[in-house]
CSV table of C-alpha atoms in Angstrom, one decimal:
chain,number,residue,atom,x,y,z
O,30,MET,CA,74.8,105.7,93.5
O,31,ALA,CA,78.0,105.6,95.2
O,32,GLN,CA,78.9,108.7,97.2
O,33,ALA,CA,81.1,111.2,95.7
O,34,GLY,CA,82.5,113.0,98.2
O,35,PHE,CA,85.7,111.8,100.6
O,36,PRO,CA,84.3,112.1,104.2
O,37,LYS,CA,86.6,112.3,107.0
O,38,LYS,CA,86.0,108.3,108.2
O,39,LEU,CA,87.7,107.6,105.1
O,40,ARG,CA,90.5,109.7,105.8
O,41,LEU,CA,93.9,109.2,108.0
O,42,LEU,CA,93.1,112.8,109.7
O,43,ASN,CA,96.1,113.5,112.4
O,44,ALA,CA,100.1,112.9,112.8
O,45,ALA,CA,99.5,109.7,115.0
O,46,ASP,CA,97.6,108.0,112.0
O,47,TYR,CA,100.0,108.5,109.7
O,48,LYS,CA,102.9,107.7,112.3
O,49,ALA,CA,101.0,104.3,113.0
O,50,VAL,CA,101.7,103.6,109.2
O,51,PHE,CA,105.1,104.6,108.8
O,52,SER,CA,106.3,102.8,112.0
O,53,GLY,CA,104.6,99.6,111.3
O,54,ALA,CA,104.0,99.1,108.2
O,55,GLN,CA,102.8,95.4,107.4
O,56,PHE,CA,101.8,95.7,103.3
O,57,LYS,CA,104.5,97.6,101.3
O,58,VAL,CA,103.7,98.2,97.4
O,59,SER,CA,105.3,100.1,95.1
O,60,CYS,CA,106.2,101.4,91.4
O,61,ARG,CA,108.8,103.7,90.4
O,62,HIS,CA,106.6,106.7,91.1
O,63,PHE,CA,104.7,105.8,93.7
O,64,LEU,CA,104.4,103.7,97.4
O,65,ILE,CA,101.8,102.7,99.2
O,66,LEU,CA,102.2,101.5,102.9
O,67,ALA,CA,99.2,100.0,104.8
O,68,ILE,CA,98.4,98.2,108.2
O,69,SER,CA,95.3,96.4,109.1
O,70,THR,CA,92.9,98.2,111.5
O,71,PRO,CA,89.7,97.0,113.0
O,72,ALA,CA,87.8,99.8,111.2
O,73,ALA,CA,85.2,99.1,109.2
O,74,SER,CA,86.6,100.7,105.9
O,75,PRO,CA,89.9,101.3,105.0
O,76,ARG,CA,91.1,104.8,105.5
O,77,LEU,CA,93.4,106.8,102.9
O,78,GLY,CA,96.4,109.4,104.1
O,79,LEU,CA,98.4,111.0,101.2
O,80,VAL,CA,102.2,112.2,101.4
O,81,ILE,CA,103.0,114.4,98.2
O,82,ALA,CA,106.5,115.9,99.2
O,83,LYS,CA,107.1,119.4,97.7
O,84,LYS,CA,110.5,117.9,97.4
O,85,ASN,CA,109.4,115.3,94.8
O,86,VAL,CA,106.3,117.1,92.8
O,87,SER,CA,107.5,121.2,93.0
O,88,LYS,CA,104.3,122.4,91.4
O,89,ALA,CA,101.1,123.0,93.9
O,90,VAL,CA,99.5,122.2,90.4
O,91,HIS,CA,100.6,118.8,90.2
O,92,ARG,CA,100.5,117.9,93.7
O,93,ASN,CA,96.6,118.8,93.9
O,94,ARG,CA,96.0,116.9,90.3
O,95,ILE,CA,98.0,113.4,92.1
O,96,LYS,CA,96.1,113.9,95.0
O,97,ARG,CA,92.9,114.3,93.1
O,98,LEU,CA,93.5,111.5,90.9
O,99,ILE,CA,94.5,108.9,94.2
O,100,ARG,CA,91.6,110.1,96.0
O,101,ASN,CA,89.4,109.4,93.0
O,102,SER,CA,90.8,105.9,92.2
O,103,PHE,CA,90.8,105.1,96.1
O,104,ARG,CA,87.0,105.8,96.1
O,105,LEU,CA,86.1,103.8,93.3
O,106,ASN,CA,88.5,100.8,94.6
O,107,GLN,CA,87.6,101.2,98.1
O,108,SER,CA,85.0,98.3,98.4
O,109,LEU,CA,87.9,95.9,97.3
O,110,LEU,CA,90.3,96.9,99.8
O,111,ALA,CA,90.7,95.1,103.2
O,112,SER,CA,90.0,97.4,106.7
O,113,LEU,CA,93.4,99.1,106.0
O,114,ASP,CA,95.1,102.3,106.8
O,115,ILE,CA,96.9,103.3,104.0
O,116,VAL,CA,99.3,106.2,103.1
O,117,VAL,CA,100.3,106.6,99.4
O,118,LEU,CA,103.6,108.5,98.6
O,119,ALA,CA,104.5,110.1,95.5
O,120,ARG,CA,108.0,109.8,94.3
O,121,GLN,CA,110.2,112.3,91.9
O,122,LYS,CA,108.9,112.5,88.5
O,123,SER,CA,105.4,111.2,88.9
O,124,ASP,CA,104.3,114.8,88.3
O,125,SER,CA,105.6,114.0,84.6
O,126,LEU,CA,102.7,111.0,84.2
O,127,GLU,CA,99.6,111.7,82.2
O,128,ASN,CA,96.5,111.1,84.1
O,129,ASN,CA,95.4,107.9,82.5
O,130,VAL,CA,98.6,106.6,83.6
O,131,ILE,CA,98.5,107.5,86.9
O,132,ASP,CA,95.1,106.0,87.5
O,133,GLU,CA,96.4,102.7,85.7
O,134,LYS,CA,99.2,102.5,88.1
O,135,ILE,CA,97.6,103.2,91.0
O,136,SER,CA,94.9,100.9,90.3
O,137,VAL,CA,97.8,98.2,89.7
O,138,LEU,CA,99.2,99.0,93.2
O,139,TRP,CA,95.6,98.7,94.6
O,140,SER,CA,95.2,95.1,93.5
O,141,ASP,CA,98.9,94.2,94.7
O,142,LEU,CA,97.3,95.7,98.1
O,143,GLN,CA,94.5,93.6,97.7
O,144,ASN,CA,96.2,90.7,97.0
O,145,LYS,CA,98.9,91.0,100.1
O,146,SER,CA,96.3,91.6,102.4
O,147,LYS,CA,94.2,88.4,101.4
O,148,GLN,CA,97.6,86.2,101.8
O,149,ALA,CA,98.0,87.9,105.1
O,150,GLY,CA,94.1,86.7,106.1
O,151,ILE,CA,93.1,90.1,106.2
O,152,SER,CA,88.9,90.0,104.9
O,153,LYS,CA,87.8,92.9,102.8
O,154,ALA,CA,85.7,95.6,104.6
O,155,SER,CA,82.0,94.8,105.1
O,156,GLN,CA,79.9,97.6,104.0
């Protein structure tokens, strides 16, 4: 059974991790509501960081809902993703989406990210 949590080894934990992704993003995939930036890493598994700005999603309830949905989608799809450090940014109006729409959009972005990393020759995480 897959682990249901979101342990530290799967998270970007400090400012240096985020800065590395923002300054050296090798892969960018986006839709109207979300932007995903990623860099390849030697780590065995992908790591996720979330940036849900109060400017873009004003209510804390909506920010937390979006983060929860993205974390869950990442957890379910991490076996498909290469060894990447990934940052997901929410854009304006993303809080107006229903849960199933957010899940669909993020799943499409994971697929696009997987395809881009394959084209660049980065292998899947081996666990």
